[in-house]
Tab-separated table of C-alpha atoms in Angstrom:
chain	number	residue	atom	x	y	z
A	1	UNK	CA	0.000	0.000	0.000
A	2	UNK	CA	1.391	2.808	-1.137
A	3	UNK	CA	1.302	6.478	0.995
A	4	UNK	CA	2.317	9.822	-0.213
A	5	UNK	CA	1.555	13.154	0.665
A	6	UNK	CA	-0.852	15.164	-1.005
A	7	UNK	CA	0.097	18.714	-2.703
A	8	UNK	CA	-1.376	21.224	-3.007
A	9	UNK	CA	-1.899	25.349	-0.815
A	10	UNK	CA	-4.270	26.300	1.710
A	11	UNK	CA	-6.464	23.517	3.989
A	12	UNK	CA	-8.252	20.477	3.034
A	13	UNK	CA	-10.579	17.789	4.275
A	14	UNK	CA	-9.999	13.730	5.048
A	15	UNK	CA	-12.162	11.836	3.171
A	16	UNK	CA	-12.887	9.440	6.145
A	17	UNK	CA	-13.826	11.890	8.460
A	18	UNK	CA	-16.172	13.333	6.471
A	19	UNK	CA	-18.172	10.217	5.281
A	20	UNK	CA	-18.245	9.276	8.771
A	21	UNK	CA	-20.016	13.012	9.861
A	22	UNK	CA	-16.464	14.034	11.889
A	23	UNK	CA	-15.579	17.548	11.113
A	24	UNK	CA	-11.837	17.678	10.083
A	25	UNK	CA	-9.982	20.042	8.330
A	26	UNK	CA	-5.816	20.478	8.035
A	27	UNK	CA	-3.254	21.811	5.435
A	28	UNK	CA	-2.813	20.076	2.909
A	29	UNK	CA	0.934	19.131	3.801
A	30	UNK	CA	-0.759	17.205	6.961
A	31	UNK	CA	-3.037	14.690	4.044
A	32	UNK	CA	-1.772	11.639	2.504
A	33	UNK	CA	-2.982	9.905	-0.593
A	34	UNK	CA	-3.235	6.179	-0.669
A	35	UNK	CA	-2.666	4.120	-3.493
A	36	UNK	CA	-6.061	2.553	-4.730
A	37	UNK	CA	-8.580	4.610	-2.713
A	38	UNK	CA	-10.033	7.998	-3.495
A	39	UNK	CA	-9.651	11.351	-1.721
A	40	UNK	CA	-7.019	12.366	1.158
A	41	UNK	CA	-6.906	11.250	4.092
A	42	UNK	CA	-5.350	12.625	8.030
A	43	UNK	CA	-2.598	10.739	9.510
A	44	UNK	CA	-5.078	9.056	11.569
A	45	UNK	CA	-6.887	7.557	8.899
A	46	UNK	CA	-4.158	6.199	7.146
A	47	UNK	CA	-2.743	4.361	9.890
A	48	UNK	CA	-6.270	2.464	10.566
A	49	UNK	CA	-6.942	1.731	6.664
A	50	UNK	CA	-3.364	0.274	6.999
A	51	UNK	CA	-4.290	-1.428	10.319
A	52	UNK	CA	-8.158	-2.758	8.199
A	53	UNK	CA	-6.311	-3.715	5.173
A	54	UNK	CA	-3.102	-5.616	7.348
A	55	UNK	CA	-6.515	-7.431	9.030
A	56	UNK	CA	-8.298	-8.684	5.822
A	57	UNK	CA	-4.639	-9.474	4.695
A	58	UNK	CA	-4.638	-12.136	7.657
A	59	UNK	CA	-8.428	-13.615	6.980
A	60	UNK	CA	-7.615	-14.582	3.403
């Protein structure tokens, strides 16, 4: 799974938080874009799609 850091000036919004109703907004230097999903997403985020996908990894 591939992580990089999204570009771009000014703030932006994690995709996660914001389908799941939590307001969250940071600079853009502080989202990461991951490899097969859409949107950015806060540190956070990436570290428990990492933890879900490491999880369904196991099951198969």
């Amino acid at each position: 799974m591939k992580v990089t850091q999204c570009t771009g000036e000014g703030m932006g919004s994690c995709k996660r938080c914001s389908d799941n109703g939590k307001w969250n907004m940071n600079w853009m230097c502080f989202l990461y874009k991951i490899e097969g999903y859409e949107g950015c997403y806060c540190s956070d985020c990436v570290k428990e799609i990492k933890a879900e996908a490491g999880d369904k990894c196991l099951e198969n």
